[in-house]
XYZ file of C-alpha atoms in Angstrom:
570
model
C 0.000 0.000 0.000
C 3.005 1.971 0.858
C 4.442 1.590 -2.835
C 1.065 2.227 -3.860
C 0.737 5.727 -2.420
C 4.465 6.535 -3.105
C 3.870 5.827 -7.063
C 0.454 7.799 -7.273
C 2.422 11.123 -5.426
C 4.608 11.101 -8.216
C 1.658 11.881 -10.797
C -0.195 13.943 -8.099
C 2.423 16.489 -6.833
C 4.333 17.483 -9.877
C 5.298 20.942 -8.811
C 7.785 18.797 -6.268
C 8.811 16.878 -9.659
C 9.662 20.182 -11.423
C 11.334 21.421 -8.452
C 13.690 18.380 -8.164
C 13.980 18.938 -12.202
C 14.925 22.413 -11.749
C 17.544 22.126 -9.096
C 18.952 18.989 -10.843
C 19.345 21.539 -14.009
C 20.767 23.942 -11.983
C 23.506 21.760 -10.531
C 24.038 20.989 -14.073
C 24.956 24.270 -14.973
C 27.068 24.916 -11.759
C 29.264 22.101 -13.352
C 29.954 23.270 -16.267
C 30.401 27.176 -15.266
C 33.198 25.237 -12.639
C 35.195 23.392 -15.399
C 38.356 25.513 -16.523
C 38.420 27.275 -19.614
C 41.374 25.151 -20.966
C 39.953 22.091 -20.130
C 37.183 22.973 -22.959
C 39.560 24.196 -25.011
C 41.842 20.469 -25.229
C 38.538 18.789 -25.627
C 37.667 21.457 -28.619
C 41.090 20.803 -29.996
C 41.310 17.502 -29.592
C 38.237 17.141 -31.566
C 39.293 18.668 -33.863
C 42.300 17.203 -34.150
C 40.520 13.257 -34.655
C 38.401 14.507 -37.285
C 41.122 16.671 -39.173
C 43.380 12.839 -38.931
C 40.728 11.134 -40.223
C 39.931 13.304 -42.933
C 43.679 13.679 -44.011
C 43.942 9.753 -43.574
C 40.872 8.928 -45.517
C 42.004 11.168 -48.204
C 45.428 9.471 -48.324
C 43.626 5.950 -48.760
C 41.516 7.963 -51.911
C 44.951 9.000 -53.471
C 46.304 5.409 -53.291
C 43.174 4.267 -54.844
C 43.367 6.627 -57.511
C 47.142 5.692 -58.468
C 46.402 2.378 -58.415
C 43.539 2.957 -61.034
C 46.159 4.823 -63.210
C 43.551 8.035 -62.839
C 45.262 11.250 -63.341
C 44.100 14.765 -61.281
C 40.996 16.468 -62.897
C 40.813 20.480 -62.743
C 39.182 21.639 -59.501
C 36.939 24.424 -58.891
C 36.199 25.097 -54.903
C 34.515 28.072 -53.043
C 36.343 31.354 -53.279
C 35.235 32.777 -50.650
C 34.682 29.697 -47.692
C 31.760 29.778 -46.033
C 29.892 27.030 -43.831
C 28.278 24.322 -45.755
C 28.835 26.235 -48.791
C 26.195 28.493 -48.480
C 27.476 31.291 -51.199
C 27.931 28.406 -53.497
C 23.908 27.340 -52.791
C 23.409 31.000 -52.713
C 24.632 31.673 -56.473
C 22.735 28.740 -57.603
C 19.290 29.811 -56.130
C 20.115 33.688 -57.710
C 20.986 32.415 -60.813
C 17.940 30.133 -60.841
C 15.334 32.821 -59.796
C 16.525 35.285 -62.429
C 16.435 32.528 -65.391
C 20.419 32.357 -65.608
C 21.261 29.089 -64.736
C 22.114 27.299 -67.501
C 22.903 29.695 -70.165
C 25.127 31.930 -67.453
C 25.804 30.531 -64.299
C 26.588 26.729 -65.321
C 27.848 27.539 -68.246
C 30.800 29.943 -66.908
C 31.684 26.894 -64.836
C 32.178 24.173 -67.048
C 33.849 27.260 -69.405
C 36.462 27.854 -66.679
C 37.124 24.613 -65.385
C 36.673 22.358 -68.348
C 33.486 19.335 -69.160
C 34.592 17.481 -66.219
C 35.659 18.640 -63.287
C 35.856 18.533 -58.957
C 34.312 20.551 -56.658
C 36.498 20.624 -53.525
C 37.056 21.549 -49.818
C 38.552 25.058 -49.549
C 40.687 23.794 -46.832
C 41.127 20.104 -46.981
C 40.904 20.175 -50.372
C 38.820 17.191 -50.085
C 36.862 15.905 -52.953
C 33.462 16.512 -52.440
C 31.942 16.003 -56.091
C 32.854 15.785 -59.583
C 30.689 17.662 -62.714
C 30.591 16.332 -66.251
C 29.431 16.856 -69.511
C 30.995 13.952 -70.966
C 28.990 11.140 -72.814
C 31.094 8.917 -71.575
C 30.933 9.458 -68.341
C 27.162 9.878 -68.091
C 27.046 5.952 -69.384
C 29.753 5.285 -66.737
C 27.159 6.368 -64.017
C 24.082 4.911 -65.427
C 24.555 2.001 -66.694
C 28.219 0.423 -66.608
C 28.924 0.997 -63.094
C 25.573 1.465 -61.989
C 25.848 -0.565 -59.095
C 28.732 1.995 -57.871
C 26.212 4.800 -57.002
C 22.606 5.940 -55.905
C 20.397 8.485 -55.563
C 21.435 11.145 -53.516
C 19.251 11.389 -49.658
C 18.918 14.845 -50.348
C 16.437 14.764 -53.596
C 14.132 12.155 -51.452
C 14.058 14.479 -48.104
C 13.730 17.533 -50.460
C 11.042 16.549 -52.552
C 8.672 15.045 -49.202
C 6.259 15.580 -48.008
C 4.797 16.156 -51.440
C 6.705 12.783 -52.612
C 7.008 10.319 -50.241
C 9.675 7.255 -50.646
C 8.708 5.541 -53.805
C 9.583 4.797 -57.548
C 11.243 8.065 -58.716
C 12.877 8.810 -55.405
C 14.224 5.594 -54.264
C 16.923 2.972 -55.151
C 17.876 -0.602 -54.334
C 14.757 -3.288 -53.596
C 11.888 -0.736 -52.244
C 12.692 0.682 -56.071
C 12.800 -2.408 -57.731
C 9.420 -3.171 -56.175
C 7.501 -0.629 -57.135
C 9.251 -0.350 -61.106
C 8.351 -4.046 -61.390
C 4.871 -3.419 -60.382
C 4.608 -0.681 -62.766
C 6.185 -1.838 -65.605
C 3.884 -4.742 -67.139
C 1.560 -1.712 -67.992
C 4.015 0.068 -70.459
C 2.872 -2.039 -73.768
C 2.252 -1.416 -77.030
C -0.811 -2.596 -77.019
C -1.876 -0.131 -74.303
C -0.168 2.267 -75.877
C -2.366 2.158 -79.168
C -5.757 1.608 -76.943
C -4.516 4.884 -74.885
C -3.796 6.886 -78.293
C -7.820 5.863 -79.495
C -9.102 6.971 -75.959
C -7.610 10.131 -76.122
C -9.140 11.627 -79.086
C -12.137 12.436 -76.767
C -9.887 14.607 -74.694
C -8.766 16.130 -77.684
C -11.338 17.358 -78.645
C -12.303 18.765 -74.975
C -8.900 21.016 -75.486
C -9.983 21.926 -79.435
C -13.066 22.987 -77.083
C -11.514 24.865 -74.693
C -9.319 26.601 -77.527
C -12.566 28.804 -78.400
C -13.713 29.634 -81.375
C -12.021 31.154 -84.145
C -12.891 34.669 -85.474
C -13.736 35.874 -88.860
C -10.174 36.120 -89.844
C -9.502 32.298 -88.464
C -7.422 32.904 -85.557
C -8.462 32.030 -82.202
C -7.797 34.798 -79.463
C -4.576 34.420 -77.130
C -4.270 31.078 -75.250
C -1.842 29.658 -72.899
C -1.412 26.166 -74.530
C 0.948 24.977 -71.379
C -2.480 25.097 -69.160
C -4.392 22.647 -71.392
C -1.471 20.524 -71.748
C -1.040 20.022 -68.083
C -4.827 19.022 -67.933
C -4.783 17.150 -70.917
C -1.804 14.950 -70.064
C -3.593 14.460 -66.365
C -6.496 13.453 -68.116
C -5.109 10.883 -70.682
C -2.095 9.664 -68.218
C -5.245 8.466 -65.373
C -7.046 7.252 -67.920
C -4.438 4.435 -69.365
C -2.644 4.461 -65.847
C -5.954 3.676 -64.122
C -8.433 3.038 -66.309
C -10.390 6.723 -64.659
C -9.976 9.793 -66.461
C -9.336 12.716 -63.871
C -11.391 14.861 -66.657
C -9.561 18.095 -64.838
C -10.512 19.603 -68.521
C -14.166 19.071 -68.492
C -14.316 20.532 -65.005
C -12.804 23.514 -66.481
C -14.889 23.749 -69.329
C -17.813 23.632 -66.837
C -15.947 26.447 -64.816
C -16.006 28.454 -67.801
C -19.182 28.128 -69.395
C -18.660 25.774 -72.489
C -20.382 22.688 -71.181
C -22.837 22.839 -68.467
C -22.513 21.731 -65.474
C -24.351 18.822 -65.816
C -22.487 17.158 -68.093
C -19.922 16.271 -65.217
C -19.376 14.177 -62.524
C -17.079 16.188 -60.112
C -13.982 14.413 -60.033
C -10.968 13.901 -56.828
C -8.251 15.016 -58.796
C -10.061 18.665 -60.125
C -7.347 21.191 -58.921
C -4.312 19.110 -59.022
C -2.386 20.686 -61.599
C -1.992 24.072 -59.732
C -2.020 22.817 -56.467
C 1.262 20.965 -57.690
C 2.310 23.742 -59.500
C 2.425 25.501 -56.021
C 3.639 22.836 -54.278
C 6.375 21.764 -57.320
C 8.111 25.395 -56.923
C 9.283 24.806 -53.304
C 10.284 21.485 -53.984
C 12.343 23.003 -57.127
C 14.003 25.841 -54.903
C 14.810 22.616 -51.810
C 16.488 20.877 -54.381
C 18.469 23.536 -55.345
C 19.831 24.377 -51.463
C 20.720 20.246 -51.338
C 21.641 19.154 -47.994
C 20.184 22.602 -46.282
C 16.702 21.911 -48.163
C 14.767 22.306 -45.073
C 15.717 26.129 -45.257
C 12.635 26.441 -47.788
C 9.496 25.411 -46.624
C 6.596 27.259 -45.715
C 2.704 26.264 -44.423
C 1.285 27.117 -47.998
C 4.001 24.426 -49.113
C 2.506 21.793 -46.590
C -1.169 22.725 -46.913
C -0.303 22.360 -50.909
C 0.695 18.968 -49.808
C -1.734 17.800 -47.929
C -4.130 19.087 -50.189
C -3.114 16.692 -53.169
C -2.496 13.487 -50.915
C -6.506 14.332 -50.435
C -7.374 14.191 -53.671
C -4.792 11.522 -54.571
C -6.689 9.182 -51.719
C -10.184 10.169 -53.123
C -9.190 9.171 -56.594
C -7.518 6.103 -55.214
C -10.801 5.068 -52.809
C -13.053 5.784 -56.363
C -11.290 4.074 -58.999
C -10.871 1.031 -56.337
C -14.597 0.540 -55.577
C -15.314 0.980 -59.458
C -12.580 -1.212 -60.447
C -15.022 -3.916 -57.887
C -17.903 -2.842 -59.192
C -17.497 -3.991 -63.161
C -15.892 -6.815 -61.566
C -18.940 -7.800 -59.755
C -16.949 -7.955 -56.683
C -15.514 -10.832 -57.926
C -11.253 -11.230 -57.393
C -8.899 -9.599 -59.559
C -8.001 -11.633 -62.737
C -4.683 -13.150 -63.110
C -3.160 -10.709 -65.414
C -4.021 -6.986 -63.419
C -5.813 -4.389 -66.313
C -4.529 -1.053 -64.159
C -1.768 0.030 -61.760
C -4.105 0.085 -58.735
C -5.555 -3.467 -59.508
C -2.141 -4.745 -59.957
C -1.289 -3.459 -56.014
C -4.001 -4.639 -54.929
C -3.149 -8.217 -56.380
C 0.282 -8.019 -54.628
C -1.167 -6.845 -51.003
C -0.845 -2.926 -51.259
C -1.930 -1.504 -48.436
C -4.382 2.242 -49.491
C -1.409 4.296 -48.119
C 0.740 2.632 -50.343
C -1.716 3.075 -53.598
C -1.831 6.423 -52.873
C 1.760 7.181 -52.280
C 2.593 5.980 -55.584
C -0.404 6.894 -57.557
C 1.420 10.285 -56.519
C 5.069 9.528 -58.110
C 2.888 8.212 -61.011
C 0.916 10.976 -61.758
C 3.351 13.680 -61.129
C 6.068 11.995 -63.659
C 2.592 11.244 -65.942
C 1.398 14.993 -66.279
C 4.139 16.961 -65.521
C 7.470 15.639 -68.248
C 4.673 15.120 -70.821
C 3.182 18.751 -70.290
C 6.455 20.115 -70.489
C 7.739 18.592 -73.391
C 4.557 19.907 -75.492
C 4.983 23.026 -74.062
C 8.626 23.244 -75.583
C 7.370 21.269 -79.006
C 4.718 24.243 -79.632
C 6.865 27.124 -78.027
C 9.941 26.235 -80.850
C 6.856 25.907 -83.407
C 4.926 29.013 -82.877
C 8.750 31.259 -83.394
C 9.073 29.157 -86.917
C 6.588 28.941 -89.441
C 8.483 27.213 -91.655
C 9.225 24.664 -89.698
C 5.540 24.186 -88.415
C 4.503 24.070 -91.947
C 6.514 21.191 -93.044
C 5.427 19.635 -89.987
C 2.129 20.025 -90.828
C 2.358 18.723 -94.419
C 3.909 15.240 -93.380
C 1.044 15.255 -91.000
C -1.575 15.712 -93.307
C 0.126 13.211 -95.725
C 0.265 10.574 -93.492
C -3.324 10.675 -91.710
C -5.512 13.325 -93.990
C -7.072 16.220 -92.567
C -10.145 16.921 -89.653
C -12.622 15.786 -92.464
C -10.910 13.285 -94.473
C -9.289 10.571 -92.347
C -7.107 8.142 -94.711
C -5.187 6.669 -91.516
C -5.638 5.773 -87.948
C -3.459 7.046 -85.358
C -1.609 4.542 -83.310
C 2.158 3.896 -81.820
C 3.855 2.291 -85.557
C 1.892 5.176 -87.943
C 3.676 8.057 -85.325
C 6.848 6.741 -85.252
C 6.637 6.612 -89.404
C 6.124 10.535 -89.205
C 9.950 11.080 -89.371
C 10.175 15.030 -88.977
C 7.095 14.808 -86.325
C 10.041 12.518 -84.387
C 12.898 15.013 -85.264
C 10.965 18.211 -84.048
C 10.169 16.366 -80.415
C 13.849 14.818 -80.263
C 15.114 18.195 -81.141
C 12.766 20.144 -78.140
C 13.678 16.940 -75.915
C 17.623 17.846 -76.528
C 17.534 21.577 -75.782
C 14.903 21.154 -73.308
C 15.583 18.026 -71.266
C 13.018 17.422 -68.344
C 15.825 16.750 -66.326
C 18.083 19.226 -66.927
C 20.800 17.798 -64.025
C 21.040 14.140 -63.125
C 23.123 13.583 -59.544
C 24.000 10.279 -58.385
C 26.257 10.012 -55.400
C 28.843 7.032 -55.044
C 28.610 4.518 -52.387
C 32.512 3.366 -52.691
C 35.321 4.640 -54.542
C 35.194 4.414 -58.162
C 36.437 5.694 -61.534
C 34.655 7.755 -64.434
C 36.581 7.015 -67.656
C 37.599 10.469 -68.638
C 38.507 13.806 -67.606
C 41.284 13.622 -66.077
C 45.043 14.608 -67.259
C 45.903 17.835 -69.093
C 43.968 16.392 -72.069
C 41.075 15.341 -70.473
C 41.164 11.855 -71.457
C 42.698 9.937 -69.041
C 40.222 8.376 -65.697
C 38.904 10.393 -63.001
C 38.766 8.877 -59.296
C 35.674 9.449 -57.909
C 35.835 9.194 -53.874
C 32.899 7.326 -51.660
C 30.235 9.847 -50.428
C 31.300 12.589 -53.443
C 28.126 13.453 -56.081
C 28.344 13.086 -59.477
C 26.577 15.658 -61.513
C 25.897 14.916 -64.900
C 24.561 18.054 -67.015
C 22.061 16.812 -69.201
C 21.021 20.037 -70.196
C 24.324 21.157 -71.463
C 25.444 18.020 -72.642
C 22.640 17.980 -75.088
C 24.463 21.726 -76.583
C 27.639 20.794 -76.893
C 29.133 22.761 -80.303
C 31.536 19.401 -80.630
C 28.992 16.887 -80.078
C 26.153 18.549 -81.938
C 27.718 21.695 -84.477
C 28.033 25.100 -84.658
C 24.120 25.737 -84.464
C 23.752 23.465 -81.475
C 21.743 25.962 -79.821
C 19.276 26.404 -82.015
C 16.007 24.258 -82.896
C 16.814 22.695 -86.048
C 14.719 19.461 -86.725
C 16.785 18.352 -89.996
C 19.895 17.563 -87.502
C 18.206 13.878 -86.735
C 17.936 13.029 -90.317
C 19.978 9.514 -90.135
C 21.498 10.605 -86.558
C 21.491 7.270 -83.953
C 20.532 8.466 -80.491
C 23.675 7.618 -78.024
C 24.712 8.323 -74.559
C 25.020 12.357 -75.819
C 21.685 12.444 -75.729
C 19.450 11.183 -72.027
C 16.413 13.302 -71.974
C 15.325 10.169 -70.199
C 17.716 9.170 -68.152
C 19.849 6.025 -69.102
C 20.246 2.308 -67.714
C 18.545 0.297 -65.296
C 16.428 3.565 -64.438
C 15.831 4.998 -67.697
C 12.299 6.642 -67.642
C 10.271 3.491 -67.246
C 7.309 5.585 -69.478
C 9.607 6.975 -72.249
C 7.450 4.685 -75.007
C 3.901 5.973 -73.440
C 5.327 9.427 -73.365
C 6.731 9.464 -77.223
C 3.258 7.864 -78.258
C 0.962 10.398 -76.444
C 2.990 13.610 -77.178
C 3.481 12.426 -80.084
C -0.476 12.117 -80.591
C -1.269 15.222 -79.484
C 1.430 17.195 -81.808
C 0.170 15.527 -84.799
C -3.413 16.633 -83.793
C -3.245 20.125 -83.585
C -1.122 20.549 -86.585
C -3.918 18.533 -88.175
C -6.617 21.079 -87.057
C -4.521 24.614 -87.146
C -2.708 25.509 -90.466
C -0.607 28.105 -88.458
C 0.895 29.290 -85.612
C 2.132 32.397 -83.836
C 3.553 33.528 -80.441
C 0.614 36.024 -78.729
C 2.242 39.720 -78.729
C 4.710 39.941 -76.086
C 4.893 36.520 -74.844
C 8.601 35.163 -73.705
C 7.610 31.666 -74.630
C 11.297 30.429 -73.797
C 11.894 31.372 -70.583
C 13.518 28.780 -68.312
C 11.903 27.250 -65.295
C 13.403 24.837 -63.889
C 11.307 23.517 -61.021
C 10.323 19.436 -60.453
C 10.929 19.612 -64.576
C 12.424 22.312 -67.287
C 9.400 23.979 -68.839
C 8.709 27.173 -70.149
C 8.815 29.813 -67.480
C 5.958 32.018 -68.779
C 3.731 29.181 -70.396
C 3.226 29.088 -73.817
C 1.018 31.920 -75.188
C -0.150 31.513 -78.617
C -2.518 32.277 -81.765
C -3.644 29.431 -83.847
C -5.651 29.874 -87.327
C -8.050 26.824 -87.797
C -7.545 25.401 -90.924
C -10.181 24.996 -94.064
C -9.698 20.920 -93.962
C -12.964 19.894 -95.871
C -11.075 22.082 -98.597
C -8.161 19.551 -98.286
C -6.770 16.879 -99.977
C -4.624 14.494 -98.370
């Protein structure tokens, strides 16, 4: 009873706890005010000291590696002005970024000065800390030949949550595997040429939304990037899941060109500018790497918990339909959607819905992006448009006169359709930067020696960054005109490791074929319906933002002048 009452005065009486607290702290801070000055000052030095040795010893072991790979030294660029955790060198990088001078300026002075490959090291220790290249060869060396040598940095994952949580695009090793082996059985032709027939309807929701032209034939001033993000939303849940987000019909309704009872208000209605708002912080913590957490914000987590809403809506919907039209019967042995096929393998909801998230995002946004650049480039050429147009109206007929069916071999046959999205896919990658970080010391082929030929050694822990973007405008690689949209370049060209707008290796894009078939698609469409195309007065159409993906900063604001077809031959 004793041991009773003791215990219960312990949760009863708690200003006596706080007192013993507060004169326990207090005899804790007697102590230290008590120990000598130079006592803290050895332990300060001594630490100091242990991790200076083991730094000077662990980059002693890193030189003997790199002699015994026969690498030679590799030009080095470090801070010239040190600061903590290089925060002028993040600071540049976010400048440059915000003012649309990244690539063109600030990257571009870099690799200018220090060569295509190149380390970034300690100001003091002159430690290694990562290596930069622009070098085909070495951007196979990372992805794919010694793949197995490196992984995605923690940074991008910690960065990009809570908006993407662990998963497919933000993961490596088994919990990736997983989930890319889930997803992948989807990615087939077949589905492909289904998806391509089903999105016709959505087409014509955007020729909808486009408005009406006026007596001269042009339409007024649209922002094409909108409807693309919608559109590819729209067409990417509908072969992904089998249920069309229809984000354009609820704008349509919004805006008065279909009433409002000709839809069913859907989860997803909103989620292309609540990840648009969400995507820019995400885009600025990548940027700051390791100090990502400096850029957050409660819009940025209300953004986020906004979308994992309507993510889990959608999810809970196309679920209990997916039951429905099977009577509630189990799911078949070979999966029709994503969501059916983790539900076969014991998905838990949270699960579905954290990856219905990595899918979507990678679904709408690269896809949007790349149509924005496509019809930015075209709108500044009419020639070019107009050839484009031709082949287009060659190979399937016009908006009247159909003389072929659209489908996954007939767009790949529409040779400068191909060369005018290769060409906005190589000076406007999606991923601009690929980083991979190693996870033991290792060796990029080149770089290294006063020729730049010889191997680099590449210590455990250091990033690799490969620029993609600038890569892909290399005067050597691709000629004198290398920054400029020229289509005719990919006449007879064979894609190689110079060119990764999707990635490379075990995790090249695992949708590049679904992506080339719809943008593709929708290209071919809307040079089918419009005979021309101009940039809206004043628009800056190619202005860089580079946020989850490269597009254009601006959007894409054009005219279009709806062409005569029944007046048409093929």
């Amino acid at each position: 009873m004793d041991n009773f009452t003791k215990q219960q005065n312990v949760y009863t009486t708690p200003d006596s706890s706080l007192s013993s607290n507060r004169a326990t702290t207090q005899a804790t801070t007697t102590t230290l005010i008590n120990i000598p000055f130079h006592h803290i000052l050895v332990a300060f030095l001594a630490f100091f000291i242990t991790n200076l040795t083991s730094t000077l010893w662990k980059k002693h072991q890193f030189s003997l590696f790199a002699k015994s790979s026969n690498c030679q030294p590799v030009p080095q660029a470090s801070n010239p002005i040190p600061m903590p955790w290089s925060l002028n060198r993040k600071y540049e990088v976010y400048r440059a970024s915000v003012r649309g001078d990244l690539f063109e300026g600030h990257f571009s002075r870099k690799y200018a000065r220090h060569g295509n490959t190149h380390a970034i090291v300690s100001p003091i220790t002159r430690t290694q800390k990562g290596i930069n290249t622009i070098e085909p060869e070495n951007i196979q060396c990372v992805l794919a030949t010694r793949f197995a040598d490196y992984k995605r940095p923690e940074f991008r994952s910690l960065a990009a949550q809570p908006m993407l949580l662990p998963g497919l695009f933000t993961t490596d090793g088994p919990i990736w595997a997983h989930w890319r082996g889930m997803v992948r059985p989807q990615f087939t032709r077949k589905r492909f040429d289904a998806n391509v027939a089903d999105s016709e309807r959505h087409m014509q929701l955007i020729f909808l939304a486009l408005g009406r032209p006026g007596n001269d034939g042009w339409t007024g001033e649209v922002n094409l990037l909108d409807h693309m993000y919608r559109l590819t939303m729209d067409t990417a849940t509908q072969f992904l899941f089998g249920q069309s987000a229809e984000t354009q019909t609820a704008e349509l309704v919004r805006t008065g060109h279909l009433p409002s009872s000709s839809y069913k208000p859907s989860h997803l209605d909103g989620f292309d500018a609540t990840f648009i708002k969400a995507g820019s912080y995400v885009g600025h913590r990548i940027k700051l790497s390791n100090m990502y957490w400096l850029y957050d914000g409660l819009e940025f987590r209300q953004a986020c918990r906004d979308l994992y809403r309507m993510v889990d809506g959608y999810v809970t919907s196309v679920r209990a339909m997916g039951k429905a039209a099977r009577g509630g019967a189990e799911i078949a042995e070979k999966p029709e959607t994503v969501i059916e096929e983790m539900e076969a393998q014991g998905a838990t909801q949270k699960d579905m819905v954290e990856q219905t998230m990595h899918l979507l995002v990678a679904g709408m946004d690269t896809s949007a992006a790349a149509l924005g650049w496509v019809f930015a480039m075209l709108a500044a050429r009419p020639a070019v448009y107009q050839k484009l147009r031709e082949e287009v109206v060659q190979a399937f007929g016009t908006e009247d006169h159909r003389v072929a069916e659209f489908n996954l071999e007939t767009l790949k046959a529409c040779s400068y359709l191909q060369h005018c999205l290769l060409e906005a896919l190589r000076l406007f990658p999606a991923g601009p930067i690929n980083v991979r970080e190693a996870i033991r010391d290792t060796v990029l082929p080149v770089g290294g020696g006063p020729d730049g030929k010889s191997p680099v050694a590449v210590r455990k822990g250091a990033r690799v960054q490969l620029g993609t973007y600038l890569t892909h405008r290399r005067k050597d690689i691709w000629g004198s005109d290398a920054d400029e949209f020229r289509p005719e370049r990919w006449e007879g060209r064979r894609r190689g490791w110079e060119f990764t707008p999707f990635s490379g290796g075990p995790q090249i894009c695992v949708g590049q074929g679904y992506s080339m078939t719809q943008v593709s698609f929708v290209i071919a469409r809307i040079a089918m319906r419009y005979d021309k195309m101009e940039p809206a007065e004043g628009s800056n159409n190619e202005k860089r933002s580079w946020m989850t993906v490269l597009t254009p900063g601006d959007g894409v604001r054009v005219r279009l002048h709806l062409a005569s077809s029944h007046s048409e031959e093929p």
